[in-house]
mmCIF file of C-alpha atoms and ligand atoms in Angstrom:
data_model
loop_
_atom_site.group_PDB
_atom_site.id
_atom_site.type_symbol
_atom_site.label_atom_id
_atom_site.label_comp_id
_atom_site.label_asym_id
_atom_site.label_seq_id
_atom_site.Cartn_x
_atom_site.Cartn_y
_atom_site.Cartn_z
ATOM 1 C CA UNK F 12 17.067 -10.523 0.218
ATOM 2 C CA UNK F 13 13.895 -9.322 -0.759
ATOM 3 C CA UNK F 14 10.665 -10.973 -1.405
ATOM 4 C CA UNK F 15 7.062 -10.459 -3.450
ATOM 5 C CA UNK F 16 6.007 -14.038 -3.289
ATOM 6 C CA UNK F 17 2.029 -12.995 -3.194
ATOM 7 C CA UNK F 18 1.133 -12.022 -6.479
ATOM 8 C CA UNK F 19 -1.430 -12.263 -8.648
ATOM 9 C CA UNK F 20 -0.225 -11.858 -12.720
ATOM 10 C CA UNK F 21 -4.239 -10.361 -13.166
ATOM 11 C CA UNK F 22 -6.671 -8.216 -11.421
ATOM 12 C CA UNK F 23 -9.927 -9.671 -10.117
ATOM 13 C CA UNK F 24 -11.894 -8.927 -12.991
ATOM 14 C CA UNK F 25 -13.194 -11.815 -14.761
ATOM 15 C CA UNK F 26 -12.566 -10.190 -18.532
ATOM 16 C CA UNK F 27 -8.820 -10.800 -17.291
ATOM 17 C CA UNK F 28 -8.336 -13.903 -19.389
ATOM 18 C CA UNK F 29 -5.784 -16.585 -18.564
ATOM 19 C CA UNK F 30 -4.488 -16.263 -22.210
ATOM 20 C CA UNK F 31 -3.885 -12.542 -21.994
ATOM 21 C CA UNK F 32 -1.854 -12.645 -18.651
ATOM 22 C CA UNK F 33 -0.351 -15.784 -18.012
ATOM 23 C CA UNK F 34 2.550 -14.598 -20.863
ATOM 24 C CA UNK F 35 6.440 -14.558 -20.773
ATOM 25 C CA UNK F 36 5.665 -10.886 -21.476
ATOM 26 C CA UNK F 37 3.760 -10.108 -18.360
ATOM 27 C CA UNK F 38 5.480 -12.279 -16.299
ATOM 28 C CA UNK F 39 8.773 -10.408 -17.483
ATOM 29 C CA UNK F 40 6.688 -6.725 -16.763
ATOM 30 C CA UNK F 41 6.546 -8.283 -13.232
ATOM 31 C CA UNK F 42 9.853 -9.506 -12.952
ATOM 32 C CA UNK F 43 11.298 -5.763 -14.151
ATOM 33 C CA UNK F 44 9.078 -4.092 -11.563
ATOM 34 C CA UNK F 45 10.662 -6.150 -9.022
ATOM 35 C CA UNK F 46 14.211 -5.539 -10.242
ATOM 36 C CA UNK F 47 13.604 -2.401 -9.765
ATOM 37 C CA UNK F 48 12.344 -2.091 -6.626
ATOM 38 C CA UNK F 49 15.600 -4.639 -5.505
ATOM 39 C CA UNK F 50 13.280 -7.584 -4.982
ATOM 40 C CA UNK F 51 15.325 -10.761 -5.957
ATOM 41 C CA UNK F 52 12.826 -13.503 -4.951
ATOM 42 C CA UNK F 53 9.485 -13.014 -6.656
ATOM 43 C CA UNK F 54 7.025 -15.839 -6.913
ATOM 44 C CA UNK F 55 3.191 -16.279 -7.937
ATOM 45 C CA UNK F 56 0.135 -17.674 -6.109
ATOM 46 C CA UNK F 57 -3.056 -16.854 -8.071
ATOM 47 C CA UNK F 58 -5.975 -17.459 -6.260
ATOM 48 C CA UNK F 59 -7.394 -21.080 -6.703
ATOM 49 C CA UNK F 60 -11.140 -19.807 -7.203
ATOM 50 C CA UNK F 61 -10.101 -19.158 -10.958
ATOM 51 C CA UNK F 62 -9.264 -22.791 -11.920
ATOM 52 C CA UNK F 63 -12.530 -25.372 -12.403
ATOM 53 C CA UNK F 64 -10.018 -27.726 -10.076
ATOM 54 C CA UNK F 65 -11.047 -25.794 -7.272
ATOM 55 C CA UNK F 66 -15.013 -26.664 -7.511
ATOM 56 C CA UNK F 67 -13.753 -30.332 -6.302
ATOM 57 C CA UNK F 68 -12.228 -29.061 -3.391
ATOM 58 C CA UNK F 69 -16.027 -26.572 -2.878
ATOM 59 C CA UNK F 70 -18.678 -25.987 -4.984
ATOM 60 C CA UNK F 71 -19.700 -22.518 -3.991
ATOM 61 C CA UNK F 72 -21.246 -19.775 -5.895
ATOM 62 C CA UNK F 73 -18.618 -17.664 -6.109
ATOM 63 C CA UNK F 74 -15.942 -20.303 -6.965
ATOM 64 C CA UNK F 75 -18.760 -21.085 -9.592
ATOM 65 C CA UNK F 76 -18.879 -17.538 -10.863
ATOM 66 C CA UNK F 77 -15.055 -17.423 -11.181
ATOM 67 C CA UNK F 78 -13.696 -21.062 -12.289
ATOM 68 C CA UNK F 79 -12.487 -20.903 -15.824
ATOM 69 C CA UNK F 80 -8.968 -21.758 -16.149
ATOM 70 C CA UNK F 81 -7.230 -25.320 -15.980
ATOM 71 C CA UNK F 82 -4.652 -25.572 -13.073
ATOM 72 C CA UNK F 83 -2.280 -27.519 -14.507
ATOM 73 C CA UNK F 84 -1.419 -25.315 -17.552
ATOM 74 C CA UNK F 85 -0.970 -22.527 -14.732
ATOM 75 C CA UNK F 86 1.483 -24.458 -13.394
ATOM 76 C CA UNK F 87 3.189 -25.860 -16.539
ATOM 77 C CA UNK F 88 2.935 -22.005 -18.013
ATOM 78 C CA UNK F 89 4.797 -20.404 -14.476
ATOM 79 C CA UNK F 90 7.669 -23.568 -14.356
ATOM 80 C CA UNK F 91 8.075 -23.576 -18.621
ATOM 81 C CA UNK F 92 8.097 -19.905 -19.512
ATOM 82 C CA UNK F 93 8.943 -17.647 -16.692
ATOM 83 C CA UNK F 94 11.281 -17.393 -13.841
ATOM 84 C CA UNK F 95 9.231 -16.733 -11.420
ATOM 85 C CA UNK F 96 8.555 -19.310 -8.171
ATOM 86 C CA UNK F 97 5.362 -20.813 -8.481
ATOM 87 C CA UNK F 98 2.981 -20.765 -5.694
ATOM 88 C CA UNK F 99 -1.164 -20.883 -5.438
ATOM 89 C CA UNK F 100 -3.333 -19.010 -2.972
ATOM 90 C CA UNK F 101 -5.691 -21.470 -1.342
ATOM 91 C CA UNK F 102 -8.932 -20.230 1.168
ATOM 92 C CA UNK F 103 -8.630 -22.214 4.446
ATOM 93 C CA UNK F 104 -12.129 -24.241 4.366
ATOM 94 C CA UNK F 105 -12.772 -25.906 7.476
ATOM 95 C CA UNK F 106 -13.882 -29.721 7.270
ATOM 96 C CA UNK F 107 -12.301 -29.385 3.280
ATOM 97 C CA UNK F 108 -8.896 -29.962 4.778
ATOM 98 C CA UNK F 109 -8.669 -33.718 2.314
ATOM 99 C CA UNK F 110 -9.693 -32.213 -0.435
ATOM 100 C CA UNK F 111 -7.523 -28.957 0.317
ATOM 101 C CA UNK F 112 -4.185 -31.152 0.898
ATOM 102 C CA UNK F 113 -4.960 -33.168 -2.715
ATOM 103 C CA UNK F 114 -5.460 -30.595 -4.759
ATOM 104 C CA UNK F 115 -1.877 -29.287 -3.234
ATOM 105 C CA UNK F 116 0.088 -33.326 -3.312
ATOM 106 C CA UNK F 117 -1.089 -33.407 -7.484
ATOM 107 C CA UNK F 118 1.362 -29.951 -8.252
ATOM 108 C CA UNK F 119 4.618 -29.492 -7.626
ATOM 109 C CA UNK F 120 4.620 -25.750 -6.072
ATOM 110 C CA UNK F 121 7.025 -23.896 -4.374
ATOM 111 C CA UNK F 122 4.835 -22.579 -1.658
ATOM 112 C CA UNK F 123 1.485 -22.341 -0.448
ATOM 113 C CA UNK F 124 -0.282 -19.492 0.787
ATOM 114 C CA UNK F 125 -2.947 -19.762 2.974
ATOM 115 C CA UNK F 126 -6.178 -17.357 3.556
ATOM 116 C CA UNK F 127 -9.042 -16.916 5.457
ATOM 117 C CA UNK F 128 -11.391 -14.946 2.889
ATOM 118 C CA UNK F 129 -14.413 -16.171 3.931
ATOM 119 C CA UNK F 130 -16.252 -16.749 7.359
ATOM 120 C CA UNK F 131 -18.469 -19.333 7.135
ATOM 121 C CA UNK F 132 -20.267 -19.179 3.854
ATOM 122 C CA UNK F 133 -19.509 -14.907 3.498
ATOM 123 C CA UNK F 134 -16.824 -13.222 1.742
ATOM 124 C CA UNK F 135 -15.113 -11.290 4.471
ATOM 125 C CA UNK F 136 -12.753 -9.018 2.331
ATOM 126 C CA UNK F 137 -15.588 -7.495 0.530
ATOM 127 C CA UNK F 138 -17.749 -6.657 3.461
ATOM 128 C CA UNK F 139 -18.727 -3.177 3.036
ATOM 129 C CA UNK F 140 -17.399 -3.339 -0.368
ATOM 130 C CA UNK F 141 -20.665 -2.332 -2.553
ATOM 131 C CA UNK F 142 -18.916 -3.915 -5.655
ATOM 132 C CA UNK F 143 -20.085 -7.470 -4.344
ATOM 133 C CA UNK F 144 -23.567 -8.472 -4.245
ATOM 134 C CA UNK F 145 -23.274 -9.854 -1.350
ATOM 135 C CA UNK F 146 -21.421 -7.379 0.735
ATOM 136 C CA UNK F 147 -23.639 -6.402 3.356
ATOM 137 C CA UNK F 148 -23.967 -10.132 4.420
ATOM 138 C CA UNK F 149 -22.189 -9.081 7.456
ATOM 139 C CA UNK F 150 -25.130 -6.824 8.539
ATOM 140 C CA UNK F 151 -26.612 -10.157 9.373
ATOM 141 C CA UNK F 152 -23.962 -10.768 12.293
ATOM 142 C CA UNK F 153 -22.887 -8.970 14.922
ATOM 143 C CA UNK F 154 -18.957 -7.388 13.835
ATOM 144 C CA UNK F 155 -18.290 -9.581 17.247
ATOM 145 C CA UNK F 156 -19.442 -12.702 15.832
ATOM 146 C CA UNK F 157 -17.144 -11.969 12.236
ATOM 147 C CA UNK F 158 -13.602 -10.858 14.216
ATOM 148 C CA UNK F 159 -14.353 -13.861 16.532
ATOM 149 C CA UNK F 160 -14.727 -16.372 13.523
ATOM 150 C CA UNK F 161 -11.836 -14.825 11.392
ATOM 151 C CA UNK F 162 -9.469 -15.579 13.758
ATOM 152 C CA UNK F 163 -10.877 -19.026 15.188
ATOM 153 C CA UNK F 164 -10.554 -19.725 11.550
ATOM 154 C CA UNK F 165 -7.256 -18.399 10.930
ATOM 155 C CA UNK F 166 -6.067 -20.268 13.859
ATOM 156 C CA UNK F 167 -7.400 -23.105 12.161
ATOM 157 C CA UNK F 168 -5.886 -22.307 9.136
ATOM 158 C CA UNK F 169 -1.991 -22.307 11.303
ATOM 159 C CA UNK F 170 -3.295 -25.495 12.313
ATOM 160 C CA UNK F 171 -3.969 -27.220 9.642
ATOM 161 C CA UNK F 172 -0.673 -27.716 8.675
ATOM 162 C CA UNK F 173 -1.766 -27.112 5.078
ATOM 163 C CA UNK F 174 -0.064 -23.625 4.121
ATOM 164 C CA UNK F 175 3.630 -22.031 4.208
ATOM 165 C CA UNK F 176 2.507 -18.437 4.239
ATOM 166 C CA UNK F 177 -0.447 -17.279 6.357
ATOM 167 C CA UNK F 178 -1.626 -14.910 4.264
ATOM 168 C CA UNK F 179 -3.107 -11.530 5.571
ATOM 169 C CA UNK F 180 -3.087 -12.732 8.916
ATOM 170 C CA UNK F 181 -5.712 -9.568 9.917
ATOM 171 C CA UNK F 182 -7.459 -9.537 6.991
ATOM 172 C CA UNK F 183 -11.069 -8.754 8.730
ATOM 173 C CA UNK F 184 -9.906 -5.584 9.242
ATOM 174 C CA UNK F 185 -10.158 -4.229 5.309
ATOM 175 C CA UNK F 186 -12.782 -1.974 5.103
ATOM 176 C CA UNK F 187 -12.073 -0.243 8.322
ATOM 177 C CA UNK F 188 -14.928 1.318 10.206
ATOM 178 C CA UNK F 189 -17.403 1.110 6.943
ATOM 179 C CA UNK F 190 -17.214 -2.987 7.290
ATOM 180 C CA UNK F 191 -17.501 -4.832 10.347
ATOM 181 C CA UNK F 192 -15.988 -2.948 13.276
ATOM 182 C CA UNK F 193 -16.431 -4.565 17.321
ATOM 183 C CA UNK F 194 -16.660 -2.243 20.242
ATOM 184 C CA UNK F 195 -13.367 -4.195 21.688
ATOM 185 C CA UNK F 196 -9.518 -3.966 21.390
ATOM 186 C CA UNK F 197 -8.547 -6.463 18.340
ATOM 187 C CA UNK F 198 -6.381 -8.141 21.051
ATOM 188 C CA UNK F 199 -9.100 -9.606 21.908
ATOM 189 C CA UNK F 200 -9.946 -10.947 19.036
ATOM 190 C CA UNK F 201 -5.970 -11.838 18.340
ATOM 191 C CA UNK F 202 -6.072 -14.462 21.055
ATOM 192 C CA UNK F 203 -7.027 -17.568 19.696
ATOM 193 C CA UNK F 204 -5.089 -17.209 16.441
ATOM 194 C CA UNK F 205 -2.037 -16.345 18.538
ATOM 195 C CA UNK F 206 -2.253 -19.765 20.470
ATOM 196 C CA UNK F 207 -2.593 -21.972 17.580
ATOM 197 C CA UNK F 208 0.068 -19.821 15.213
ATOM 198 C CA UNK F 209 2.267 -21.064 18.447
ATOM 199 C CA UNK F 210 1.809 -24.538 17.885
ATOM 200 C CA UNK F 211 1.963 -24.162 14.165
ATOM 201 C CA UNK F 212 5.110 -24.107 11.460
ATOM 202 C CA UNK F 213 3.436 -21.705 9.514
ATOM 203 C CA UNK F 214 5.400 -18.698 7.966
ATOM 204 C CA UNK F 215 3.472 -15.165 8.541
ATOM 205 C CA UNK F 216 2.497 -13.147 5.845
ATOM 206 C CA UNK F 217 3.348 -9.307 6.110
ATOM 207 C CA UNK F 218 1.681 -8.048 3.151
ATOM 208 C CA UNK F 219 1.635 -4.473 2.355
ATOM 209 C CA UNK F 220 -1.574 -4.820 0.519
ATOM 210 C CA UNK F 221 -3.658 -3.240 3.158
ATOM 211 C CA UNK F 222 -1.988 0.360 2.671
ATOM 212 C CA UNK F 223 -4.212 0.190 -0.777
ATOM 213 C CA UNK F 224 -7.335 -0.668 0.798
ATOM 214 C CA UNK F 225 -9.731 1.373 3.044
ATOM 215 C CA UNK F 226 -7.977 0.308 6.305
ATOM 216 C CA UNK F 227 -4.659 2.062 4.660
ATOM 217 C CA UNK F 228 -2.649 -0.320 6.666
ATOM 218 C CA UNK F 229 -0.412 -3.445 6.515
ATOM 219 C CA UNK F 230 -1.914 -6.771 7.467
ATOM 220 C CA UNK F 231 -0.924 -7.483 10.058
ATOM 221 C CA UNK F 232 -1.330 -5.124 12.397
ATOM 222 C CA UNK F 233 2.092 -4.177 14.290
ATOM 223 C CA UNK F 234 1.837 -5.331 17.777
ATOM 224 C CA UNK F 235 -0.045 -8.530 15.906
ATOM 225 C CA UNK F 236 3.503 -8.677 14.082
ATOM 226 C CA UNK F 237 5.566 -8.135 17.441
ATOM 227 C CA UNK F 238 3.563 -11.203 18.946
ATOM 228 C CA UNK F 239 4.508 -13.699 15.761
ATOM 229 C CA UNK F 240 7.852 -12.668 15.937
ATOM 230 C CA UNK F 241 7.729 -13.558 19.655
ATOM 231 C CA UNK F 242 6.837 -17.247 18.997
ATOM 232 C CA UNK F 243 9.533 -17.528 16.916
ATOM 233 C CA UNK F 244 7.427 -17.918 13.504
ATOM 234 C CA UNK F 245 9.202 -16.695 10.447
ATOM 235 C CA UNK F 246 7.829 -13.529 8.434
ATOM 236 C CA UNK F 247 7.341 -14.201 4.715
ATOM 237 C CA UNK F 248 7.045 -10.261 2.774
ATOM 238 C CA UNK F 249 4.986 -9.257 0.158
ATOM 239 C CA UNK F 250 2.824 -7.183 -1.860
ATOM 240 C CA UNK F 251 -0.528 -8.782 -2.728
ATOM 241 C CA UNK F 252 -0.291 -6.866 -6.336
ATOM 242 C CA UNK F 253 -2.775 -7.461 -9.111
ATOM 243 C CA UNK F 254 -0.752 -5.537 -11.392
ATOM 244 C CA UNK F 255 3.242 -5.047 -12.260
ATOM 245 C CA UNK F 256 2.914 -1.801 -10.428
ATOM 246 C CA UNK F 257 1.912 -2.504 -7.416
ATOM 247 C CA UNK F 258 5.317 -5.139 -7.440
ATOM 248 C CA UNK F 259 6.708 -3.985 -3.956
ATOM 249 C CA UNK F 260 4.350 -1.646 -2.965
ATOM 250 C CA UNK F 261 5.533 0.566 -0.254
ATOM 251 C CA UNK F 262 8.457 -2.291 0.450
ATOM 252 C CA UNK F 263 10.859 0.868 2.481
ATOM 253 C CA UNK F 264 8.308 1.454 4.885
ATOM 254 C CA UNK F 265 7.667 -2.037 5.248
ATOM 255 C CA UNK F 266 11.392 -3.372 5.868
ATOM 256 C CA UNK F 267 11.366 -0.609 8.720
ATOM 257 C CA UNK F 268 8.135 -1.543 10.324
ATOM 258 C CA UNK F 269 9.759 -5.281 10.047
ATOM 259 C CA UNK F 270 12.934 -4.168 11.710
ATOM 260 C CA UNK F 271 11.134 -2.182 14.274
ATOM 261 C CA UNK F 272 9.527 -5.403 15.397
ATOM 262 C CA UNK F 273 12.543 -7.362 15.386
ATOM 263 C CA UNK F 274 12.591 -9.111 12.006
ATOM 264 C CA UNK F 275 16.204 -9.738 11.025
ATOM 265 C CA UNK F 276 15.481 -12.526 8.290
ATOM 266 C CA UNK F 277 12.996 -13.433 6.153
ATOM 267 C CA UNK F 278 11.628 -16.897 4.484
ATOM 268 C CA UNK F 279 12.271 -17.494 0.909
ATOM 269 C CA UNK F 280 10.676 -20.867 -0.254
ATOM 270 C CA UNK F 281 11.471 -23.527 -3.025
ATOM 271 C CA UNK F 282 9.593 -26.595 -3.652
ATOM 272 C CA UNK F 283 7.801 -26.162 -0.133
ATOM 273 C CA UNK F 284 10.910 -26.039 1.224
ATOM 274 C CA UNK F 285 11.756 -22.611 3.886
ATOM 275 C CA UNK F 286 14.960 -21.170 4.652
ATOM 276 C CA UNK F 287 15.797 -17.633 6.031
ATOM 277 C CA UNK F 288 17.555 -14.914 4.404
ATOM 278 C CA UNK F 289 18.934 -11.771 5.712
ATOM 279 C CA UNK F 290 16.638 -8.484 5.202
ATOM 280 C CA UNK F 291 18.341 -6.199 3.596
HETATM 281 ZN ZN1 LIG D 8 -6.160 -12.970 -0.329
HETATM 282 ZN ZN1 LIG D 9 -3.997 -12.476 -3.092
#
């Protein structure tokens, strides 16, 4: 069994209007790219930032800038007129964990994923990206400070107990040595995240997303893999795509690099409920 459960029916552009993606014809586009590629479980989780719900849970500028859609016909649109699983990416906000967990009780979704996009009050996968206004906040830390907070905040994030998929897990790393880039081994960095993913029941994302960004590599990084699979957590695959083309991006190299690290089964989810399939 294959899965894409990390996808976005839009790209982040704001002209990309609820009305004119969230279709039974895109979602079908989707679900034909997938057949294709052999994926049989395939499952949205647009990002919450887009729905005004989300400015209860935070009521930050860029949830401002982006909150235009109502939730609840998201959800009613996936469940009503596709067949696709229907899931929500969520940031992990630190002292928002209430608000987080309500916002999650009042839908009935399949899974959760769960990311660590921002550090503190900064946007960490745009760092270095001069699209954002904002994207040379970083220059205001030390990269030290950012890696260190990432993953004390995607530890946090395992923690929490709020997410089935822990999205990205490496995420920090996207713009490669134009964003921020520490002096020291990532393992380093790794540590913290790697205790608390221990004590957690969170699945791990391995998303092949980061082979399209500057880092042109998957998230997370192999030996990063190797050390989830060692505590036992389950591996949940997918593609991050914005588009119907990017529906299993680079999924054969992917299903090696899983195998090399000694993933035999993967998690396929249904009303927040995980089981394991075999990887094909
Ligand atoms: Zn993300
Ligand atoms: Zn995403």
């Amino acid at each position: 069994m294959l899965t894409d459960y990390h996808l976005h029916l839009r790209p982040d552009d704001e002209r990309a209007r609820a009305r004119d993606h969230f279709t039974a014809e895109n979602a079908q586009r989707y679900r034909e790219a997938a057949t294709a590629a052999g994926i049989g479980e395939l499952g949205v989780s647009e990002h919450v930032h887009r729905f005004h719900q989300s400015l209860v849970v935070w009521d930050h500028p860029w949830y401002r800038y982006w909150a235009a859609d109502d939730l609840d016909e998201y959800c009613a649109f996936v469940r009503e007129e596709t067949d696709l699983k229907l899931g929500i990416e969520l940031d992990y906000l630190p002292g928002r964990e209430e608000r987080i967990a309500e916002l999650v009780a009042a839908h009935d979704f399949d899974y959760v994923v769960g990311s660590v996009h921002f550090v503190d009050d900064t946007i960490v996968d745009l760092l270095g990206d001069a699209r954002w206004r904002d994207h040379d906040a970083w220059r205001r830390y030390d990269p030290d400070t950012v890696w260190r907070r990432y993953f004390e905040l995607l530890g946090q994030a395992a923690r929490s107990g709020l997410f089935d998929i822990l999205a990205h897990p490496d995420l920090v790393k996207v713009q490669g040595r134009s964003g921020p880039w520490p002096e020291r081994d990532p393992r380093f960095y790794w540590e913290v995240a790697l205790e608390a993913i221990a004590e957690s029941d969170v699945a791990i994302e391995f998303s092949t997303a980061g082979w399209r960004k500057p880092i042109g590599e998957p998230y997370p990084d192999a030996a990063f893999l190797r050390e989830c699979v060692a505590l036992g957590r389950p591996i949940a695959l997918s593609s991050d795509a914005h588009r119907p083309d990017q529906v299993g991006f680079r999924y054969e190299e992917a299903v090696e690099l899983l195998r090399d690290a000694g993933v035999e089964r993967i998690a396929v989810f249904e009303r927040r409920a995980r089981r394991l399939e075999p990887l094909p």
